Amino acid sequence: MTGTEIRTKFLNYFKSLEHTIKPSASLVPTDPTILFTIAGMVPFKPIFLGEVIPLPFTRAASCQRCIRTNDLENVGKTARHHTFFEMLGNFSFGDYFKEEAIAWAWEFLVKIVGLPIDRLWVSVYEKDDEAEGLWRKFVSNERIVRLGEKDNFWKMGETGPCGPCSEILYDQGEEAGCGKPDCRVGCSCDRYMELWNLVFTQFDRAQDGSLSPLPKKNIDTGMGLERLAAVMQGVKTNFDTDLVKPIIDYVAQITKVTYGSDLTKDVALRVIADHLRGITYLIADGVIPSNEARGYVLRALIRRAMRQGRKLGLHESFLFQVVPTVVKIFNHDSKLGQERDHISRIIKLEEDRFMSTLERGLTILEESINEYKRKGQEIICGTDIFKLYDTYGFPVDLTQEIALESGLKMDLDGFNKEMENQRQQARLSGQFFRVEEEKEVKIEGETRFVGYELSKAKARVLMLRQGKNEVEQVTTGDEVEIVLDCTPFYAESGGQTSDTGFINGKDVELVVTEAKWSDKVILHQAKVQKGELKLNDEVEAEVDLPRRLSIAANHTATHLLQAALRQVLGSHVRQSGSFVGEDYLRFDFTHLEAMKERELKRVEEIINKKIRENLSVTTFETTLEEAIKSGAMALFEEEYGERVRAVKIGDFSLELCGGTHLKATGEAGLFKLLNESGIAAGIRRIEAVTAESAYKYVCQREEQISQLANLLKTSPQKITQRVERLLQGIKEQEKELAQLKSKVVSYQIPELVKDTVMLEGMKVVARELPGMDANALRNAADLILTALKSGVIVLVSSLENKVFWVVKVSQDLTDKVHAGKLVNELAKITGGGGGGRADFAQAGGTLPDKINEAMDRVGERLKTKD
């Protein structure tokens, strides 16, 4: 039975038992306390915690993709450890409980997929008599094992929901065990494999440790798809299933390695296969390699897989080639197929970046080894090893290999200490502390938002607050936070800035400067212009409509922008942030490289065409599942309820959105793209204006063009030709200047040659030539060496607070002096760096006042002869 068949049978089985079948959620969870979706229950956590009312369903089942990196070092070395895996699970939220969960789990394993009863064992919590009694209907007493709290009791934290659990285990036979006489369920060996865990969440644990029954009991189960597939397919490890093995086979083929013939190479193949599954889905779910959070983990997985590739003889980028094989394994997921090329491109880019990192690390390691040898030290300290690993991503095993070749040892204890310090820091920074604060608003219910339909509404004052104190009334000049029973004011959310406007009542006028959410109420930040406002007063709340329409134009334009970007750049484009204000819009999106001029122009053309078409902008409510099925764009990080609001722009755009929009695209008038830039690895940003702001922008540009034409003494139509002629003239003058400088240098050569000194049997010329650029220095070095025939030339110059270095070494001396290493050391003193070949190198710097100090080091450096 294939992995795909098992997945389908599981979901169909629970569908027949009236479970709502939920598609796998993204690996990027909406829960801010965790980096990744680590279990099947994660998407249902708000329901388990009672945060979703009313419940959209009481029974659910899913096959959830998960990522865990807590046992990274064990991946590939054991039969079961993975970073990426799929978890089959069924869930009950106050509906059925132990009896049904146990009976259905047994029926699925024995009747639906046909596992032999004599291979199945069950563990229960040592105090859970109820579960043991229910299991006796299916399993003999000797196959039911009681285990303690460590193994069979689940808890969310030290306090809160918790409960016993029961595991179904599969006996893989004595040959898979440890051989010890007392080997039984609970042993750490591979014989009794945990297959399905049933969690019975029935208690609430208090601070003192006491347990009280929950009013509504829940079921949360989880079974690794790869584990069940291994059992069904009769293979020894998860890596030998059809969910992983094709990747191993492909990599083994391109490396000409026989899987199963060498343990070290087998581990490397398994790690690559495991990591590639996770890498592929992380990128598909919008994660981009970076040095922070999820991006850091993705980068680590890619680099770890590449390092395993080196053990198989792969010293070039290769992971990107394997993506089609991964996609084929998950051919039930059409989204993955659509993202295939994008995923491959991101992996290739990261692989190429790491290859250059390795080259840089090799250079630094080589310099470090030379320094250790020069000082007569035989052990590379742990701090240096850690710096290579942490700062440059240089593999420790490669450092060790090169160090041994150079006759040096490694302080691995020191390195491990540095690693542990880093882990401690990571653990501290990864903790999420929930600070219990005084509730900002102590009122029941919620503010009714009527701003989609109205810009003006009658309302009643429910609360007045100044600072942290609630007050009965406010008067002229007071600043106050106001809660109304209903409001047309849009509170800042989803990247859209809040409305401003007015609140007026009998003999009172207020200006509203901001509206913001606090729990389920909207706080209006306002200032009393005249009169008095009291609790329970009837007022009229009115939005600044011209400002609201400017914001709406920019928000509708962001939807047009995302659709246009996907049309021009590809379906990999996803929103990763935005700001929608009155004057401009900002849109962040996933893309690997800077957009080309023609791409930017095309995007702007498409958007303005859609504006001229005056497409209708409509909104409607639907279920999240239906919206996604219909192709609506959604933010992975956004937490949506079961019912969502969708914004549709003709047949061009469909997005989930709670913001305010135009009625038709023509109201935006004009879209002008201001800027496109990179803000992080794989994340681009576009800034743009619409409507009146776009008109003002065009007017400003016209004024600038007019002023420029006046300065150039030409017409606006002829500015380009005029500038081209001026640039050509400057180029010719620069050429003449370079020729003059070259002549000046040639006149100085005899004098420079006279300054030759002998160091360690080598002719050396080391001089500062003020006012020379890098080209002039190179010419001078060539001429001096031609005159000397053999020697070392070190020239430096400062120009406009920049330092230029050139080092040239004759071929007969390159075994004694390496130009690249010498110039790098000297440039570092002047606040820069550089490098090059053994016979020629150049560098730069930013500290001209350090030139003399650097030149004083030339003689000392040449005497070391390395």
CSV table of C-alpha atoms in Angstrom, one decimal, residues 385-672:
chain,number,residue,atom,x,y,z
A,385,ILE,CA,36.3,26.9,15.1
A,386,PHE,CA,33.0,28.3,16.3
A,387,LYS,CA,33.5,31.6,14.5
A,388,LEU,CA,34.1,29.7,11.3
A,389,TYR,CA,31.0,27.6,11.8
A,390,ASP,CA,28.7,30.3,13.1
A,391,THR,CA,29.7,33.4,11.2
A,392,TYR,CA,30.7,31.8,7.9
A,393,GLY,CA,28.7,28.7,8.0
A,394,PHE,CA,31.9,26.6,7.6
A,395,PRO,CA,31.3,22.9,8.5
A,396,VAL,CA,33.2,21.7,11.5
A,397,ASP,CA,34.0,18.3,9.9
A,398,LEU,CA,35.6,20.2,7.0
A,399,THR,CA,37.6,22.4,9.4
A,400,GLN,CA,38.8,19.2,11.2
A,401,GLU,CA,39.8,17.5,7.9
A,402,ILE,CA,41.9,20.5,6.7
A,403,ALA,CA,43.4,21.0,10.2
A,404,LEU,CA,44.6,17.4,10.3
A,405,GLU,CA,46.1,17.7,6.8
A,406,SER,CA,48.0,20.7,8.1
A,407,GLY,CA,49.2,18.8,11.2
A,408,LEU,CA,47.0,20.7,13.7
A,409,LYS,CA,44.6,19.4,16.3
A,410,MET,CA,41.1,20.8,17.2
A,411,ASP,CA,39.9,22.0,20.6
A,412,LEU,CA,36.5,20.4,20.1
A,413,ASP,CA,35.6,20.7,23.8
A,414,GLY,CA,36.0,24.5,23.5
A,415,PHE,CA,33.9,24.4,20.3
A,416,ASN,CA,31.2,22.4,22.1
A,417,LYS,CA,31.2,24.9,25.0
A,418,GLU,CA,30.6,27.7,22.5
A,419,MET,CA,27.8,25.8,20.9
A,420,GLU,CA,26.1,25.1,24.2
A,421,ASN,CA,26.3,28.8,25.1
A,422,GLN,CA,24.6,29.6,21.7
A,423,ARG,CA,21.9,27.0,22.4
A,424,GLN,CA,21.3,28.6,25.8
A,425,GLN,CA,20.9,32.0,24.2
A,426,ALA,CA,18.6,30.5,21.6
A,427,ARG,CA,16.5,28.8,24.2
A,428,LEU,CA,16.2,32.1,26.2
A,429,SER,CA,15.3,34.1,23.1
A,430,GLY,CA,12.9,31.4,21.9
A,431,GLN,CA,10.8,31.6,25.1
A,432,PHE,CA,7.5,33.5,24.9
A,433,PHE,CA,6.5,35.1,28.1
A,434,ARG,CA,2.9,36.0,28.5
A,435,VAL,CA,2.7,39.1,30.7
A,436,GLU,CA,-0.7,39.4,32.4
A,437,GLU,CA,-1.7,43.0,32.0
A,438,GLU,CA,-4.7,44.8,33.3
A,439,LYS,CA,-7.4,44.6,30.7
A,440,GLU,CA,-7.5,47.8,28.7
A,441,VAL,CA,-11.2,47.8,28.5
A,442,LYS,CA,-13.5,46.3,31.1
A,443,ILE,CA,-16.7,46.0,29.2
A,444,GLU,CA,-18.8,43.1,28.0
A,445,GLY,CA,-19.5,42.4,24.3
A,446,GLU,CA,-17.8,44.1,21.3
A,447,THR,CA,-18.0,47.2,19.2
A,448,ARG,CA,-20.2,46.8,16.2
A,449,PHE,CA,-18.2,48.0,13.1
A,450,VAL,CA,-20.5,49.5,10.4
A,451,GLY,CA,-17.8,51.2,8.4
A,452,TYR,CA,-18.1,48.9,5.4
A,453,GLU,CA,-21.6,50.3,4.7
A,454,LEU,CA,-21.5,53.7,6.4
A,455,SER,CA,-19.1,56.7,6.9
A,456,LYS,CA,-21.4,58.3,9.4
A,457,ALA,CA,-23.4,56.6,12.2
A,458,LYS,CA,-25.4,57.3,15.4
A,459,ALA,CA,-23.8,55.8,18.5
A,460,ARG,CA,-23.8,55.7,22.3
A,461,VAL,CA,-20.8,56.4,24.5
A,462,LEU,CA,-20.0,53.2,26.5
A,463,MET,CA,-16.7,54.3,28.1
A,464,LEU,CA,-14.5,57.3,28.5
A,465,ARG,CA,-10.9,56.9,29.6
A,466,GLN,CA,-8.0,59.2,30.4
A,467,GLY,CA,-4.7,57.4,30.9
A,468,LYS,CA,-5.6,54.2,32.9
A,469,ASN,CA,-8.6,55.8,34.6
A,470,GLU,CA,-12.2,55.6,33.5
A,471,VAL,CA,-14.0,58.9,33.8
A,472,GLU,CA,-17.6,60.1,33.8
A,473,GLN,CA,-17.2,63.1,31.5
A,474,VAL,CA,-14.6,65.1,29.6
A,475,THR,CA,-14.5,68.8,28.6
A,476,THR,CA,-12.9,71.2,26.2
A,477,GLY,CA,-9.2,70.5,25.6
A,478,ASP,CA,-9.2,67.0,27.1
A,479,GLU,CA,-7.7,64.1,25.3
A,480,VAL,CA,-9.7,60.9,25.8
A,481,GLU,CA,-10.2,57.3,24.6
A,482,ILE,CA,-13.8,56.6,23.7
A,483,VAL,CA,-15.6,53.3,23.3
A,484,LEU,CA,-18.9,53.4,21.3
A,485,ASP,CA,-21.5,50.7,20.9
A,486,CYS,CA,-21.1,51.0,17.1
A,487,THR,CA,-18.7,52.9,14.9
A,488,PRO,CA,-17.9,53.6,11.2
A,489,PHE,CA,-14.2,54.1,12.1
A,490,TYR,CA,-11.9,51.4,10.7
A,491,ALA,CA,-9.3,50.5,13.4
A,492,GLU,CA,-5.7,49.9,12.3
A,493,SER,CA,-5.2,46.3,11.2
A,494,GLY,CA,-4.0,44.1,8.3
A,495,GLY,CA,-1.5,46.8,7.3
A,496,GLN,CA,-4.2,49.5,6.8
A,497,THR,CA,-3.9,52.6,8.9
A,498,SER,CA,-6.9,53.7,10.9
A,499,ASP,CA,-9.6,56.2,10.0
A,500,THR,CA,-9.7,59.7,11.4
A,501,GLY,CA,-12.7,62.0,11.7
A,502,PHE,CA,-15.2,63.5,14.1
A,503,ILE,CA,-17.5,62.6,17.0
A,504,ASN,CA,-20.2,65.2,17.5
A,505,GLY,CA,-23.1,65.4,20.0
A,506,LYS,CA,-25.4,68.0,21.5
A,507,ASP,CA,-23.1,71.0,22.1
A,508,VAL,CA,-19.9,68.9,21.9
A,509,GLU,CA,-17.4,68.4,19.1
A,510,LEU,CA,-14.4,66.0,19.1
A,511,VAL,CA,-11.6,65.3,16.6
A,512,VAL,CA,-10.7,61.6,16.3
A,513,THR,CA,-7.0,61.1,15.5
A,514,GLU,CA,-6.8,57.3,15.7
A,515,ALA,CA,-8.9,54.1,16.1
A,516,LYS,CA,-7.4,50.9,17.4
A,517,TRP,CA,-8.6,47.5,18.5
A,518,SER,CA,-8.4,46.4,22.1
A,519,ASP,CA,-9.7,42.8,22.4
A,520,LYS,CA,-13.1,43.1,20.7
A,521,VAL,CA,-13.8,46.8,21.1
A,522,ILE,CA,-12.5,49.8,19.2
A,523,LEU,CA,-10.9,52.6,21.1
A,524,HIS,CA,-11.2,56.1,19.5
A,525,GLN,CA,-8.4,58.4,20.4
A,526,ALA,CA,-9.9,61.9,20.4
A,527,LYS,CA,-9.6,65.5,21.6
A,528,VAL,CA,-12.6,67.6,22.7
A,529,GLN,CA,-12.7,70.8,20.6
A,530,LYS,CA,-15.6,72.3,22.6
A,531,GLY,CA,-18.3,71.3,25.0
A,532,GLU,CA,-18.7,68.3,27.4
A,533,LEU,CA,-19.1,64.6,26.6
A,534,LYS,CA,-20.5,62.2,29.2
A,535,LEU,CA,-21.1,58.5,29.5
A,536,ASN,CA,-24.2,57.2,27.7
A,537,ASP,CA,-24.4,60.4,25.5
A,538,GLU,CA,-25.9,59.9,22.1
A,539,VAL,CA,-23.4,61.1,19.4
A,540,GLU,CA,-22.8,60.9,15.7
A,541,ALA,CA,-19.5,59.4,14.6
A,542,GLU,CA,-18.3,60.6,11.2
A,543,VAL,CA,-15.2,59.4,9.2
A,544,ASP,CA,-13.1,61.8,7.3
A,545,LEU,CA,-14.4,60.6,4.0
A,546,PRO,CA,-11.9,62.1,1.5
A,547,ARG,CA,-9.1,60.5,3.6
A,548,ARG,CA,-10.9,57.2,3.8
A,549,LEU,CA,-11.2,57.2,0.0
A,550,SER,CA,-7.5,57.9,-0.4
A,551,ILE,CA,-6.7,55.0,1.9
A,552,ALA,CA,-9.2,52.8,0.0
A,553,ALA,CA,-7.6,53.7,-3.3
A,554,ASN,CA,-4.2,52.5,-2.0
A,555,HIS,CA,-5.6,49.3,-0.5
A,556,THR,CA,-7.4,48.3,-3.7
A,557,ALA,CA,-4.2,49.1,-5.5
A,558,THR,CA,-2.2,46.7,-3.4
A,559,HIS,CA,-4.6,43.9,-4.5
A,560,LEU,CA,-4.1,44.9,-8.1
A,561,LEU,CA,-0.4,45.1,-7.5
A,562,GLN,CA,-0.2,41.5,-6.1
A,563,ALA,CA,-2.2,40.1,-9.0
A,564,ALA,CA,0.0,42.0,-11.5
A,565,LEU,CA,3.2,40.9,-9.9
A,566,ARG,CA,2.1,37.3,-10.0
A,567,GLN,CA,1.2,37.7,-13.7
A,568,VAL,CA,4.6,39.3,-14.6
A,569,LEU,CA,6.9,37.4,-12.2
A,570,GLY,CA,5.2,34.1,-11.5
A,571,SER,CA,3.0,32.4,-9.0
A,572,HIS,CA,5.7,32.3,-6.3
A,573,VAL,CA,5.0,35.9,-5.5
A,574,ARG,CA,3.3,36.2,-2.1
A,575,GLN,CA,2.6,39.1,0.1
A,576,SER,CA,4.9,39.2,3.1
A,577,GLY,CA,3.9,42.6,4.5
A,578,SER,CA,2.2,45.8,3.6
A,579,PHE,CA,1.3,49.3,4.7
A,580,VAL,CA,-1.7,51.1,3.4
A,581,GLY,CA,-1.9,54.8,4.3
A,582,GLU,CA,-3.5,58.0,3.0
A,583,ASP,CA,-0.5,59.2,1.0
A,584,TYR,CA,1.1,56.0,-0.3
A,585,LEU,CA,1.2,52.3,-0.2
A,586,ARG,CA,4.0,49.8,0.6
A,587,PHE,CA,3.9,46.2,-0.5
A,588,ASP,CA,6.5,43.5,0.5
A,589,PHE,CA,6.6,40.3,-1.5
A,590,THR,CA,8.6,37.2,-2.1
A,591,HIS,CA,11.0,37.3,-5.1
A,592,LEU,CA,14.6,36.3,-5.5
A,593,GLU,CA,16.1,39.2,-7.4
A,594,ALA,CA,15.7,42.9,-8.2
A,595,MET,CA,12.9,43.5,-10.7
A,596,LYS,CA,14.1,44.5,-14.1
A,597,GLU,CA,13.0,47.9,-15.6
A,598,ARG,CA,10.8,46.2,-18.2
A,599,GLU,CA,9.1,44.1,-15.4
A,600,LEU,CA,8.3,47.2,-13.4
A,601,LYS,CA,7.0,49.0,-16.4
A,602,ARG,CA,4.8,46.0,-17.3
A,603,VAL,CA,3.3,45.8,-13.8
A,604,GLU,CA,2.5,49.5,-13.8
A,605,GLU,CA,0.9,49.2,-17.3
A,606,ILE,CA,-1.3,46.2,-16.1
A,607,ILE,CA,-2.5,48.1,-13.0
A,608,ASN,CA,-3.4,51.3,-14.9
A,609,LYS,CA,-5.2,49.2,-17.6
A,610,LYS,CA,-7.3,47.6,-14.9
A,611,ILE,CA,-8.0,51.0,-13.4
A,612,ARG,CA,-9.2,52.3,-16.8
A,613,GLU,CA,-11.4,49.2,-17.2
A,614,ASN,CA,-13.2,50.4,-14.0
A,615,LEU,CA,-13.6,46.8,-12.7
A,616,SER,CA,-16.2,46.4,-9.9
A,617,VAL,CA,-14.8,45.8,-6.4
A,618,THR,CA,-17.1,43.5,-4.5
A,619,THR,CA,-16.9,41.8,-1.1
A,620,PHE,CA,-18.5,38.7,0.3
A,621,GLU,CA,-18.3,36.3,3.3
A,622,THR,CA,-17.6,32.6,3.0
A,623,THR,CA,-15.9,29.8,4.8
A,624,LEU,CA,-12.1,29.8,4.8
A,625,GLU,CA,-12.1,26.4,3.1
A,626,GLU,CA,-14.3,27.6,0.3
A,627,ALA,CA,-12.4,30.8,-0.2
A,628,ILE,CA,-9.1,28.9,-0.5
A,629,LYS,CA,-10.7,26.4,-2.9
A,630,SER,CA,-11.9,29.3,-5.1
A,631,GLY,CA,-8.3,30.6,-5.4
A,632,ALA,CA,-8.4,33.4,-2.9
A,633,MET,CA,-5.0,34.7,-1.9
A,634,ALA,CA,-4.3,34.5,1.9
A,635,LEU,CA,-1.5,35.4,4.2
A,636,PHE,CA,0.0,32.3,5.8
A,637,GLU,CA,0.9,34.2,9.0
A,638,GLU,CA,-2.6,35.7,9.3
A,639,GLU,CA,-5.0,34.0,11.8
A,640,TYR,CA,-8.4,33.6,10.1
A,641,GLY,CA,-11.7,32.5,11.6
A,642,GLU,CA,-13.9,29.9,10.0
A,643,ARG,CA,-15.8,32.7,8.2
A,644,VAL,CA,-13.8,35.1,6.2
A,645,ARG,CA,-14.3,38.2,4.1
A,646,ALA,CA,-13.1,38.1,0.5
A,647,VAL,CA,-12.5,41.1,-1.8
A,648,LYS,CA,-13.0,40.4,-5.5
A,649,ILE,CA,-11.8,42.8,-8.3
A,650,GLY,CA,-13.5,41.7,-11.5
A,651,ASP,CA,-12.0,38.4,-12.6
A,652,PHE,CA,-8.5,39.8,-12.0
A,653,SER,CA,-8.0,39.5,-8.2
A,654,LEU,CA,-9.5,37.6,-5.2
A,655,GLU,CA,-8.0,38.0,-1.7
A,656,LEU,CA,-9.1,37.5,1.9
A,657,CYS,CA,-9.1,41.0,3.4
A,658,GLY,CA,-10.9,42.9,6.1
A,659,GLY,CA,-9.9,46.4,4.9
A,660,THR,CA,-11.9,49.2,3.2
A,661,HIS,CA,-11.9,49.4,-0.6
A,662,LEU,CA,-13.2,51.4,-3.5
A,663,LYS,CA,-16.4,50.4,-5.3
A,664,ALA,CA,-14.7,50.3,-8.7
A,665,THR,CA,-11.0,50.4,-9.8
A,666,GLY,CA,-11.6,53.6,-11.8
A,667,GLU,CA,-11.9,55.6,-8.6
A,668,ALA,CA,-8.1,55.1,-8.1
A,669,GLY,CA,-7.5,57.3,-11.1
A,670,LEU,CA,-3.8,56.6,-11.6
A,671,PHE,CA,-1.2,54.2,-10.2
A,672,LYS,CA,2.5,55.3,-10.1
